[in-house]
Amino acid sequence: MFINDKPLTDNQIIKEFVELVKENGEVKVNINDPVRLSDYCIKEFTYQRVSGRHLYKILDRYETESYLAKENICIKRNGGYIIFSYVSGKKQTEENIIKQFIKLVKKSKKVTLNPSHPSSSPKVANLMQDNDLSDIDFGYMLNEYNDLIRKDLLVIERDNIRRFSTL
């Protein structure tokens, strides 16, 4: 796309790309062939704006990555893809609560709870009360962020009871 018959600058392309990621939530860009093998929205985005190779070069710069981080866009490299995902304020809050839970478990060495009724544990009940969470919300977060929890804690599940302990 041209503005007054002038090509878009790299900064303009980056700003439009940020809007694209916020609009779609998550965008996959293939490293080898950014136009044909990436998400369809990338094909539409690059049309009359920029070539796929040039888009990849712009996105792979350190300055661009730091700007995207300021815009709450998370960058993951997965094989031949770079995945850009928008982290909303709610998701960031949930991750912070899970990190508080991990600190709580590390402090007390182990916590045992029922995922459908996590407030049965007094320590977890205090955490839930501080963050205004119901049993359903916290149980959902335990399932949603299971990978994040398992990075730092040992999780044993038996008969719908979970025991979280330090590694």
N, CA, C and O atoms as a DFTB+ gen file, in Angstrom:
668 C
 N C O
     1  1       0.858      -1.169       0.000
     2  2       0.000       0.000       0.000
     3  2       0.903       1.230       0.000
     4  3       1.951       1.256       0.645
     5  1       0.482       2.209      -0.715
     6  2       1.264       3.425      -0.810
     7  2       0.470       4.592      -0.249
     8  3      -0.751       4.659      -0.391
     9  1       1.170       5.494       0.378
    10  2       0.561       6.718       0.871
    11  2       1.105       7.841      -0.001
    12  3       2.305       8.115       0.005
    13  1       0.232       8.480      -0.738
    14  2       0.630       9.545      -1.665
    15  2       1.753       9.078      -2.592
    16  3       2.722       9.802      -2.820
    17  1       1.609       7.849      -3.128
    18  2       2.571       7.253      -4.060
    19  2       3.955       7.029      -3.450
    20  3       4.939       6.915      -4.181
    21  1       4.040       6.966      -2.139
    22  2       5.295       6.648      -1.466
    23  2       5.111       5.315      -0.746
    24  3       4.053       5.064      -0.167
    25  1       6.129       4.460      -0.777
    26  2       5.989       3.185      -0.072
    27  2       5.944       3.405       1.446
    28  3       6.467       4.389       1.968
    29  1       5.305       2.459       2.130
    30  2       5.233       2.549       3.591
    31  2       6.619       2.399       4.202
    32  3       7.451       1.644       3.699
    33  1       6.857       3.115       5.277
    34  2       8.116       2.968       5.998
    35  2       8.028       1.724       6.879
    36  3       6.944       1.186       7.103
    37  1       9.169       1.280       7.370
    38  2       9.199       0.104       8.244
    39  2       8.363       0.336       9.503
    40  3       7.666      -0.569       9.963
    41  1       8.432       1.540      10.056
    42  2       7.658       1.842      11.268
    43  2       6.161       1.760      11.015
    44  3       5.413       1.283      11.869
    45  1       5.714       2.222       9.845
    46  2       4.301       2.141       9.512
    47  2       3.872       0.681       9.348
    48  3       2.781       0.296       9.768
    49  1       4.727      -0.115       8.746
    50  2       4.429      -1.533       8.570
    51  2       4.325      -2.220       9.929
    52  3       3.435      -3.042      10.148
    53  1       5.229      -1.885      10.834
    54  2       5.207      -2.486      12.172
    55  2       3.932      -2.105      12.906
    56  3       3.312      -2.955      13.545
    57  1       3.531      -0.846      12.828
    58  2       2.299      -0.409      13.499
    59  2       1.075      -1.125      12.936
    60  3       0.182      -1.515      13.688
    61  1       1.030      -1.298      11.630
    62  2      -0.084      -2.023      11.033
    63  2      -0.046      -3.499      11.418
    64  3      -1.090      -4.123      11.605
    65  1       1.157      -4.052      11.535
    66  2       1.289      -5.449      11.949
    67  2       0.802      -5.642      13.383
    68  3       0.164      -6.648      13.694
    69  1       1.100      -4.682      14.250
    70  2       0.612      -4.744      15.636
    71  2      -0.914      -4.779      15.652
    72  3      -1.508      -5.558      16.398
    73  1      -1.544      -3.950      14.843
    74  2      -3.007      -3.945      14.758
    75  2      -3.529      -5.284      14.250
    76  3      -4.556      -5.772      14.722
    77  1      -2.821      -5.880      13.285
    78  2      -3.209      -7.186      12.752
    79  2      -3.164      -8.255      13.839
    80  3      -4.084      -9.064      13.954
    81  1      -2.098      -8.260      14.636
    82  2      -1.968      -9.256      15.705
    83  2      -3.038      -9.032      16.770
    84  3      -3.629      -9.999      17.251
    85  1      -3.298      -7.793      17.145
    86  2      -4.338      -7.511      18.137
    87  2      -5.706      -7.936      17.629
    88  3      -6.535      -8.422      18.399
    89  1      -5.941      -7.757      16.347
    90  2      -7.222      -8.116      15.745
    91  2      -7.418      -9.630      15.700
    92  3      -8.518     -10.120      15.955
    93  1      -6.349     -10.378      15.375
    94  2      -6.451     -11.832      15.220
    95  2      -6.108     -12.615      16.486
    96  3      -6.442     -13.796      16.588
    97  1      -5.452     -11.980      17.440
    98  2      -5.080     -12.673      18.665
    99  2      -3.745     -13.383      18.552
   100  3      -2.877     -13.228      19.412
   101  1      -3.579     -14.168      17.485
   102  2      -2.328     -14.885      17.277
   103  2      -2.069     -14.993      15.779
   104  3      -2.986     -15.263      15.004
   105  1      -0.822     -14.782      15.376
   106  2      -0.449     -14.833      13.963
   107  2       0.836     -15.652      13.840
   108  3       1.811     -15.409      14.551
   109  1       0.822     -16.635      12.918
   110  2       2.001     -17.457      12.650
   111  2       2.655     -16.967      11.363
   112  3       1.994     -16.818      10.336
   113  1       3.962     -16.718      11.432
   114  2       4.722     -16.299      10.262
   115  2       5.782     -17.357       9.996
   116  3       6.611     -17.650      10.858
   117  1       5.750     -17.929       8.794
   118  2       6.749     -18.919       8.415
   119  2       8.045     -18.212       8.054
   120  3       8.034     -17.206       7.345
   121  1       9.151     -18.735       8.539
   122  2      10.451     -18.101       8.318
   123  2      10.897     -18.248       6.863
   124  3      11.432     -17.305       6.280
   125  1      10.681     -19.422       6.277
   126  2      11.173     -19.699       4.931
   127  2      10.329     -19.068       3.831
   128  3      10.872     -18.550       2.855
   129  1       9.019     -19.106       3.978
   130  2       8.138     -18.530       2.966
   131  2       6.994     -17.802       3.678
   132  3       5.916     -18.370       3.852
   133  1       7.221     -16.546       4.090
   134  2       6.240     -15.835       4.912
   135  2       4.874     -15.638       4.265
   136  3       3.877     -15.516       4.978
   137  1       4.798     -15.603       2.943
   138  2       3.504     -15.332       2.314
   139  2       2.695     -16.611       2.130
   140  3       1.524     -16.650       2.510
   141  1       3.284     -17.647       1.562
   142  2       2.506     -18.834       1.217
   143  2       2.272     -19.780       2.390
   144  3       1.224     -20.426       2.437
   145  1       3.185     -19.890       3.323
   146  2       3.067     -20.902       4.378
   147  2       2.621     -20.335       5.724
   148  3       2.493     -21.093       6.686
   149  1       2.385     -19.057       5.820
   150  2       1.950     -18.436       7.077
   151  2       0.432     -18.419       7.140
   152  3      -0.243     -18.922       6.241
   153  1      -0.101     -17.837       8.209
   154  2      -1.544     -17.664       8.318
   155  2      -2.054     -16.851       7.136
   156  3      -1.320     -16.055       6.550
   157  1      -3.317     -17.063       6.796
   158  2      -3.893     -16.378       5.643
   159  2      -3.894     -14.859       5.822
   160  3      -3.765     -14.123       4.844
   161  1      -4.039     -14.388       7.050
   162  2      -4.054     -12.942       7.284
   163  2      -2.725     -12.296       6.895
   164  3      -2.693     -11.114       6.555
   165  1      -1.618     -13.062       6.941
   166  2      -0.318     -12.530       6.518
   167  2      -0.316     -12.319       5.009
   168  3       0.223     -11.331       4.511
   169  1      -0.925     -13.256       4.290
   170  2      -1.017     -13.109       2.839
   171  2      -1.796     -11.845       2.475
   172  3      -1.403     -11.096       1.581
   173  1      -2.897     -11.622       3.174
   174  2      -3.686     -10.408       2.942
   175  2      -2.911      -9.162       3.369
   176  3      -2.969      -8.130       2.701
   177  1      -2.191      -9.263       4.480
   178  2      -1.440      -8.119       5.010
   179  2      -0.328      -7.690       4.057
   180  3      -0.126      -6.496       3.833
   181  1       0.392      -8.658       3.497
   182  2       1.534      -8.310       2.652
   183  2       1.113      -7.815       1.281
   184  3       1.900      -7.159       0.598
   185  1      -0.106      -8.112       0.865
   186  2      -0.560      -7.714      -0.467
   187  2      -0.469      -6.199      -0.641
   188  3      -1.097      -5.450       0.108
   189  1       0.294      -5.754      -1.605
   190  2       0.534      -4.352      -1.949
   191  2       1.120      -3.527      -0.796
   192  3       1.059      -2.298      -0.834
   193  1       1.671      -4.164       0.203
   194  2       2.327      -3.422       1.284
   195  2       3.827      -3.662       1.248
   196  3       4.633      -2.738       1.139
   197  1       4.171      -4.954       1.345
   198  2       5.570      -5.313       1.524
   199  2       5.742      -6.767       1.078
   200  3       4.789      -7.545       1.119
   201  1       6.936      -7.129       0.660
   202  2       7.184      -8.529       0.302
   203  2       7.306      -9.355       1.583
   204  3       7.611      -8.821       2.650
   205  1       7.070     -10.638       1.468
   206  2       7.145     -11.517       2.628
   207  2       8.532     -11.555       3.241
   208  3       8.672     -11.546       4.464
   209  1       9.551     -11.595       2.409
   210  2      10.931     -11.635       2.903
   211  2      11.268     -10.352       3.652
   212  3      11.911     -10.395       4.701
   213  1      10.838      -9.207       3.117
   214  2      11.107      -7.928       3.784
   215  2      10.350      -7.851       5.111
   216  3      10.878      -7.331       6.094
   217  1       9.115      -8.367       5.146
   218  2       8.348      -8.386       6.399
   219  2       9.085      -9.203       7.448
   220  3       9.180      -8.791       8.604
   221  1       9.608     -10.362       7.052
   222  2      10.361     -11.196       7.997
   223  2      11.596     -10.461       8.515
   224  3      11.898     -10.523       9.707
   225  1      12.305      -9.771       7.635
   226  2      13.503      -9.024       8.055
   227  2      13.134      -7.919       9.049
   228  3      13.858      -7.673      10.013
   229  1      12.007      -7.261       8.802
   230  2      11.564      -6.205       9.727
   231  2      11.225      -6.802      11.083
   232  3      11.621      -6.266      12.117
   233  1      10.491      -7.913      11.082
   234  2      10.029      -8.514      12.336
   235  2      11.145      -9.180      13.118
   236  3      11.020      -9.362      14.330
   237  1      12.234      -9.548      12.456
   238  2      13.321     -10.262      13.121
   239  2      14.346      -9.332      13.765
   240  3      15.328      -9.809      14.334
   241  1      14.146      -8.046      13.691
   242  2      15.075      -7.097      14.305
   243  2      14.845      -7.012      15.812
   244  3      13.731      -7.203      16.298
   245  1      15.923      -6.721      16.536
   246  2      15.830      -6.569      17.986
   247  2      14.946      -5.380      18.365
   248  3      14.150      -5.473      19.299
   249  1      15.081      -4.269      17.648
   250  2      14.284      -3.078      17.958
   251  2      12.792      -3.361      17.784
   252  3      11.964      -2.897      18.568
   253  1      12.465      -4.130      16.748
   254  2      11.063      -4.474      16.503
   255  2      10.536      -5.364      17.622
   256  3       9.420      -5.171      18.104
   257  1      11.342      -6.337      18.031
   258  2      10.910      -7.244      19.094
   259  2      10.681      -6.495      20.405
   260  3       9.736      -6.801      21.132
   261  1      11.526      -5.529      20.711
   262  2      11.328      -4.761      21.945
   263  2      10.088      -3.872      21.834
   264  3       9.374      -3.687      22.819
   265  1       9.828      -3.325      20.653
   266  2       8.614      -2.524      20.455
   267  2       7.367      -3.402      20.596
   268  3       6.386      -2.996      21.219
   269  1       7.409      -4.593      20.021
   270  2       6.266      -5.508      20.123
   271  2       6.019      -5.925      21.579
   272  3       4.872      -6.087      21.994
   273  1       7.084      -6.095      22.339
   274  2       6.927      -6.443      23.755
   275  2       6.230      -5.311      24.515
   276  3       5.422      -5.571      25.406
   277  1       6.538      -4.060      24.167
   278  2       5.877      -2.916      24.802
   279  2       4.394      -2.872      24.449
   280  3       3.583      -2.366      25.225
   281  1       4.041      -3.398      23.285
   282  2       2.651      -3.425      22.827
   283  2       1.908      -4.677      23.308
   284  3       0.819      -4.974      22.817
   285  1       2.490      -5.411      24.265
   286  2       1.911      -6.642      24.828
   287  2       1.770      -7.752      23.797
   288  3       0.792      -8.500      23.810
   289  1       2.737      -7.854      22.916
   290  2       2.734      -8.939      21.939
   291  2       3.879      -9.881      22.282
   292  3       5.045      -9.489      22.335
   293  1       3.509     -11.126      22.509
   294  2       4.462     -12.163      22.893
   295  2       5.005     -12.826      21.629
   296  3       4.244     -13.098      20.700
   297  1       6.301     -13.086      21.584
   298  2       6.941     -13.689      20.418
   299  2       7.496     -15.046      20.826
   300  3       8.266     -15.157      21.781
   301  1       7.089     -16.088      20.081
   302  2       7.597     -17.443      20.323
   303  2       8.163     -17.965      19.019
   304  3       7.578     -17.765      17.954
   305  1       9.286     -18.625      19.101
   306  2       9.870     -19.260      17.925
   307  2       9.622     -20.754      18.045
   308  3      10.027     -21.393      19.016
   309  1       8.946     -21.300      17.033
   310  2       8.556     -22.701      17.067
   311  2       8.921     -23.337      15.731
   312  3       8.183     -23.205      14.755
   313  1      10.053     -24.022      15.689
   314  2      10.486     -24.650      14.446
   315  2      10.710     -23.623      13.362
   316  3      11.540     -22.726      13.512
   317  1       9.984     -23.744      12.281
   318  2      10.124     -22.826      11.165
   319  2       9.177     -21.646      11.225
   320  3       9.005     -20.933      10.236
   321  1       8.562     -21.435      12.377
   322  2       7.584     -20.355      12.523
   323  2       7.972     -19.390      13.635
   324  3       8.651     -19.753      14.595
   325  1       7.523     -18.163      13.476
   326  2       7.535     -17.194      14.573
   327  2       6.065     -16.921      14.867
   328  3       5.305     -16.547      13.974
   329  1       5.673     -17.109      16.113
   330  2       4.272     -16.933      16.500
   331  2       4.163     -15.655      17.314
   332  3       4.809     -15.502      18.350
   333  1       3.343     -14.750      16.832
   334  2       3.092     -13.482      17.514
   335  2       1.705     -13.579      18.134
   336  3       0.726     -13.822      17.428
   337  1       1.611     -13.390      19.452
   338  2       0.299     -13.455      20.095
   339  2       0.117     -12.247      21.005
   340  3       1.048     -11.785      21.665
   341  1      -1.103     -11.760      21.014
   342  2      -1.446     -10.590      21.820
   343  2      -1.820     -11.048      23.223
   344  3      -2.697     -11.894      23.397
   345  1      -1.155     -10.485      24.215
   346  2      -1.423     -10.817      25.606
   347  2      -2.298      -9.712      26.173
   348  3      -1.847      -8.585      26.379
   349  1      -3.543     -10.048      26.420
   350  2      -4.456      -9.035      26.952
   351  2      -4.182      -8.839      28.437
   352  3      -3.450      -9.618      29.048
   353  1      -4.754      -7.825      28.998
   354  2      -4.567      -7.546      30.417
   355  2      -5.093      -8.667      31.297
   356  3      -4.507      -8.964      32.339
   357  1      -6.195      -9.293      30.889
   358  2      -6.777     -10.391      31.664
   359  2      -5.820     -11.576      31.719
   360  3      -5.621     -12.170      32.779
   361  1      -5.236     -11.915      30.588
   362  2      -4.319     -13.049      30.551
   363  2      -3.088     -12.785      31.413
   364  3      -2.597     -13.687      32.093
   365  1      -2.596     -11.565      31.385
   366  2      -1.445     -11.197      32.199
   367  2      -1.791     -11.306      33.681
   368  3      -0.968     -11.769      34.471
   369  1      -2.978     -10.892      34.066
   370  2      -3.428     -10.990      35.453
   371  2      -3.506     -12.449      35.881
   372  3      -3.092     -12.799      36.986
   373  1      -4.038     -13.299      35.006
   374  2      -4.134     -14.723      35.322
   375  2      -2.749     -15.334      35.516
   376  3      -2.541     -16.130      36.431
   377  1      -1.804     -14.961      34.654
   378  2      -0.438     -15.479      34.801
   379  2       0.178     -15.029      36.121
   380  3       0.892     -15.800      36.763
   381  1      -0.086     -13.800      36.531
   382  2       0.437     -13.310      37.808
   383  2      -0.156     -14.091      38.979
   384  3       0.548     -14.385      39.945
   385  1      -1.445     -14.430      38.903
   386  2      -2.083     -15.213      39.972
   387  2      -1.465     -16.606      40.034
   388  3      -1.218     -17.126      41.122
   389  1      -1.213     -17.213      38.875
   390  2      -0.578     -18.532      38.850
   391  2       0.831     -18.450      39.432
   392  3       1.260     -19.361      40.140
   393  1       1.551     -17.373      39.141
   394  2       2.893     -17.202      39.726
   395  2       2.816     -17.053      41.235
   396  3       3.684     -17.550      41.953
   397  1       1.773     -16.363      41.732
   398  2       1.566     -16.267      43.183
   399  2       1.300     -17.651      43.773
   400  3       1.798     -17.980      44.850
   401  1       0.513     -18.459      43.062
   402  2       0.221     -19.813      43.510
   403  2       1.499     -20.644      43.569
   404  3       1.701     -21.399      44.520
   405  1       2.356     -20.513      42.571
   406  2       3.617     -21.253      42.557
   407  2       4.491     -20.832      43.742
   408  3       5.107     -21.679      44.388
   409  1       4.546     -19.524      44.030
   410  2       5.309     -19.049      45.188
   411  2       4.733     -19.601      46.484
   412  3       5.478     -19.967      47.394
   413  1       3.408     -19.662      46.568
   414  2       2.744     -20.206      47.752
   415  2       3.128     -21.661      47.971
   416  3       3.415     -22.066      49.097
   417  1       3.135     -22.448      46.904
   418  2       3.494     -23.867      47.011
   419  2       4.952     -24.012      47.396
   420  3       5.291     -24.848      48.234
   421  1       5.821     -23.208      46.794
   422  2       7.238     -23.291      47.131
   423  2       7.489     -22.908      48.585
   424  3       8.362     -23.477      49.240
   425  1       6.729     -21.954      49.081
   426  2       6.883     -21.506      50.468
   427  2       6.432     -22.592      51.441
   428  3       7.081     -22.820      52.462
   429  1       5.331     -23.257      51.131
   430  2       4.792     -24.257      52.059
   431  2       5.202     -25.686      51.699
   432  3       4.734     -26.631      52.334
   433  1       6.050     -25.860      50.713
   434  2       6.597     -27.139      50.261
   435  2       5.594     -28.000      49.506
   436  3       5.962     -28.606      48.500
   437  1       4.326     -28.080      49.954
   438  2       3.341     -28.835      49.180
   439  2       1.931     -28.346      49.493
   440  3       1.644     -27.866      50.589
   441  1       1.072     -28.482      48.508
   442  2      -0.337     -28.118      48.655
   443  2      -1.160     -29.204      47.974
   444  3      -0.874     -29.594      46.842
   445  1      -2.171     -29.683      48.662
   446  2      -3.069     -30.692      48.104
   447  2      -4.450     -30.082      47.983
   448  3      -4.952     -29.471      48.926
   449  1      -5.067     -30.249      46.814
   450  2      -6.399     -29.682      46.635
   451  2      -7.189     -30.429      45.575
   452  3      -6.643     -31.175      44.761
   453  1      -8.480     -30.203      45.614
   454  2      -9.401     -30.734      44.625
   455  2      -9.601     -29.633      43.579
   456  3     -10.048     -28.542      43.933
   457  1      -9.281     -29.886      42.292
   458  2      -9.385     -28.818      41.281
   459  2     -10.801     -28.252      41.117
   460  3     -10.962     -27.100      40.713
   461  1     -11.820     -29.050      41.427
   462  2     -13.177     -28.523      41.302
   463  2     -13.599     -27.729      42.535
   464  3     -14.592     -27.003      42.493
   465  1     -12.848     -27.861      43.637
   466  2     -13.142     -27.113      44.864
   467  2     -11.825     -26.705      45.540
   468  3     -11.525     -27.160      46.644
   469  1     -11.029     -25.833      44.863
   470  2      -9.702     -25.489      45.393
   471  2      -9.726     -24.709      46.701
   472  3      -8.724     -24.684      47.416
   473  1     -10.850     -24.070      47.032
   474  2     -10.891     -23.294      48.270
   475  2     -10.944     -24.177      49.502
   476  3     -10.949     -23.663      50.620
   477  1     -10.984     -25.508      49.330
   478  2     -10.959     -26.406      50.483
   479  2      -9.603     -26.362      51.189
   480  3      -9.502     -26.722      52.362
   481  1      -8.571     -25.925      50.487
   482  2      -7.264     -25.722      51.103
   483  2      -7.206     -24.294      51.647
   484  3      -7.398     -23.346      50.885
   485  1      -6.947     -24.117      52.941
   486  2      -6.958     -22.765      53.526
   487  2      -5.949     -21.800      52.884
   488  3      -6.247     -20.618      52.715
   489  1      -4.771     -22.293      52.531
   490  2      -3.758     -21.423      51.925
   491  2      -4.228     -20.919      50.560
   492  3      -4.064     -19.745      50.227
   493  1      -4.807     -21.816      49.788
   494  2      -5.296     -21.448      48.468
   495  2      -6.541     -20.563      48.598
   496  3      -6.757     -19.664      47.786
   497  1      -7.347     -20.823      49.613
   498  2      -8.548     -20.003      49.833
   499  2      -8.166     -18.540      50.076
   500  3      -8.839     -17.633      49.586
   501  1      -7.095     -18.312      50.827
   502  2      -6.628     -16.937      51.059
   503  2      -6.173     -16.278      49.758
   504  3      -6.474     -15.111      49.510
   505  1      -5.449     -17.028      48.933
   506  2      -5.009     -16.507      47.642
   507  2      -6.209     -16.164      46.767
   508  3      -6.229     -15.120      46.114
   509  1      -7.202     -17.039      46.754
   510  2      -8.404     -16.806      45.948
   511  2      -9.174     -15.591      46.455
   512  3      -9.691     -14.800      45.665
   513  1      -9.244     -15.449      47.762
   514  2      -9.966     -14.316      48.348
   515  2      -9.253     -13.000      48.034
   516  3      -9.904     -11.996      47.745
   517  1      -7.928     -13.002      48.090
   518  2      -7.154     -11.794      47.780
   519  2      -7.357     -11.347      46.329
   520  3      -7.313     -10.153      46.031
   521  1      -7.577     -12.308      45.433
   522  2      -7.730     -11.993      44.013
   523  2      -9.178     -12.061      43.534
   524  3      -9.439     -12.010      42.332
   525  1     -10.120     -12.175      44.474
   526  2     -11.556     -12.232      44.157
   527  2     -11.879     -13.306      43.119
   528  3     -12.510     -13.024      42.100
   529  1     -11.443     -14.532      43.385
   530  2     -11.681     -15.646      42.469
   531  2     -12.651     -16.646      43.076
   532  3     -12.632     -16.890      44.282
   533  1     -13.493     -17.219      42.238
   534  2     -14.373     -18.301      42.675
   535  2     -13.647     -19.634      42.450
   536  3     -12.586     -19.678      41.828
   537  1     -14.237     -20.713      42.966
   538  2     -13.655     -22.043      42.758
   539  2     -13.562     -22.378      41.279
   540  3     -12.574     -22.950      40.819
   541  1     -14.590     -22.020      40.549
   542  2     -14.624     -22.333      39.117
   543  2     -13.514     -21.579      38.378
   544  3     -12.820     -22.156      37.541
   545  1     -13.349     -20.303      38.687
   546  2     -12.319     -19.502      38.014
   547  2     -10.917     -20.030      38.299
   548  3     -10.100     -20.160      37.387
   549  1     -10.641     -20.333      39.562
   550  2      -9.303     -20.804      39.909
   551  2      -9.064     -22.207      39.357
   552  3      -7.962     -22.509      38.901
   553  1     -10.073     -23.058      39.391
   554  2      -9.938     -24.391      38.804
   555  2      -9.648     -24.315      37.315
   556  3      -8.835     -25.078      36.792
   557  1     -10.323     -23.383      36.627
   558  2     -10.066     -23.163      35.206
   559  2      -8.619     -22.716      34.991
   560  3      -7.947     -23.201      34.080
   561  1      -8.146     -21.804      35.816
   562  2      -6.773     -21.304      35.673
   563  2      -5.759     -22.414      35.928
   564  3      -4.724     -22.464      35.264
   565  1      -6.040     -23.302      36.876
   566  2      -5.125     -24.420      37.128
   567  2      -5.016     -25.313      35.892
   568  3      -3.934     -25.800      35.564
   569  1      -6.126     -25.521      35.219
   570  2      -6.093     -26.340      33.997
   571  2      -5.472     -25.588      32.834
   572  3      -4.694     -26.157      32.068
   573  1      -5.809     -24.319      32.701
   574  2      -5.332     -23.509      31.575
   575  2      -3.812     -23.316      31.617
   576  3      -3.151     -23.369      30.580
   577  1      -3.268     -23.098      32.795
   578  2      -1.840     -22.817      32.946
   579  2      -1.091     -24.013      33.516
   580  3      -0.119     -23.853      34.254
   581  1      -1.547     -25.203      33.172
   582  2      -0.936     -26.425      33.667
   583  2       0.531     -26.530      33.255
   584  3       1.366     -26.962      34.049
   585  1       0.850     -26.139      32.022
   586  2       2.240     -26.196      31.553
   587  2       3.138     -25.262      32.349
   588  3       4.258     -25.627      32.706
   589  1       2.651     -24.059      32.629
   590  2       3.417     -23.088      33.407
   591  2       3.660     -23.608      34.825
   592  3       4.747     -23.440      35.378
   593  1       2.654     -24.229      35.399
   594  2       2.776     -24.775      36.750
   595  2       3.778     -25.926      36.775
   596  3       4.610     -26.014      37.678
   597  1       3.693     -26.806      35.780
   598  2       4.567     -27.988      35.753
   599  2       6.035     -27.645      35.488
   600  3       6.909     -28.475      35.736
   601  1       6.319     -26.448      34.992
   602  2       7.715     -26.037      34.817
   603  2       8.413     -25.871      36.164
   604  3       9.604     -26.155      36.295
   605  1       7.665     -25.409      37.161
   606  2       8.265     -25.092      38.460
   607  2       7.883     -26.058      39.575
   608  3       8.558     -26.117      40.602
   609  1       6.802     -26.816      39.379
   610  2       6.305     -27.668      40.457
   611  2       6.103     -29.096      39.976
   612  3       5.908     -29.352      38.788
   613  1       6.156     -30.010      40.922
   614  2       5.815     -31.400      40.671
   615  2       4.324     -31.553      40.937
   616  3       3.843     -31.172      42.004
   617  1       3.586     -32.109      39.975
   618  2       2.146     -32.263      40.118
   619  2       1.806     -33.743      40.054
   620  3       2.151     -34.431      39.093
   621  1       1.122     -34.229      41.094
   622  2       0.674     -35.616      41.140
   623  2      -0.846     -35.596      41.201
   624  3      -1.432     -34.940      42.062
   625  1      -1.485     -36.324      40.276
   626  2      -2.946     -36.361      40.235
   627  2      -3.428     -37.775      40.495
   628  3      -2.981     -38.727      39.856
   629  1      -4.353     -37.898      41.448
   630  2      -4.992     -39.179      41.737
   631  2      -6.407     -38.925      42.217
   632  3      -6.638     -38.085      43.087
   633  1      -7.346     -39.653      41.646
   634  2      -8.742     -39.586      42.075
   635  2      -9.243     -38.156      42.201
   636  3      -9.871     -37.803      43.199
   637  1      -8.971     -37.338      41.203
   638  2      -9.420     -35.950      41.165
   639  2      -8.857     -35.099      42.308
   640  3      -9.448     -34.087      42.684
   641  1      -7.736     -35.507      42.844
   642  2      -7.013     -34.735      43.861
   643  2      -5.625     -34.438      43.282
   644  3      -4.957     -35.326      42.752
   645  1      -5.211     -33.190      43.391
   646  2      -3.886     -32.803      42.905
   647  2      -3.002     -32.406      44.061
   648  3      -3.407     -31.675      44.965
   649  1      -1.785     -32.907      44.009
   650  2      -0.767     -32.524      44.999
   651  2       0.322     -31.769      44.253
   652  3       0.957     -32.296      43.339
   653  1       0.519     -30.539      44.660
   654  2       1.556     -29.687      44.086
   655  2       2.685     -29.633      45.093
   656  3       2.457     -29.343      46.267
   657  1       3.905     -29.910      44.647
   658  2       5.060     -29.824      45.550
   659  2       6.267     -29.316      44.786
   660  3       6.288     -29.295      43.556
   661  1       7.269     -28.909      45.547
   662  2       8.479     -28.379      44.924
   663  2       9.245     -29.507      44.260
   664  3       9.144     -30.666      44.664
   665  1      10.011     -29.157      43.240
   666  2      10.798     -30.168      42.506
   667  2      11.975     -30.646      43.304
   668  3      12.736     -31.492      42.836
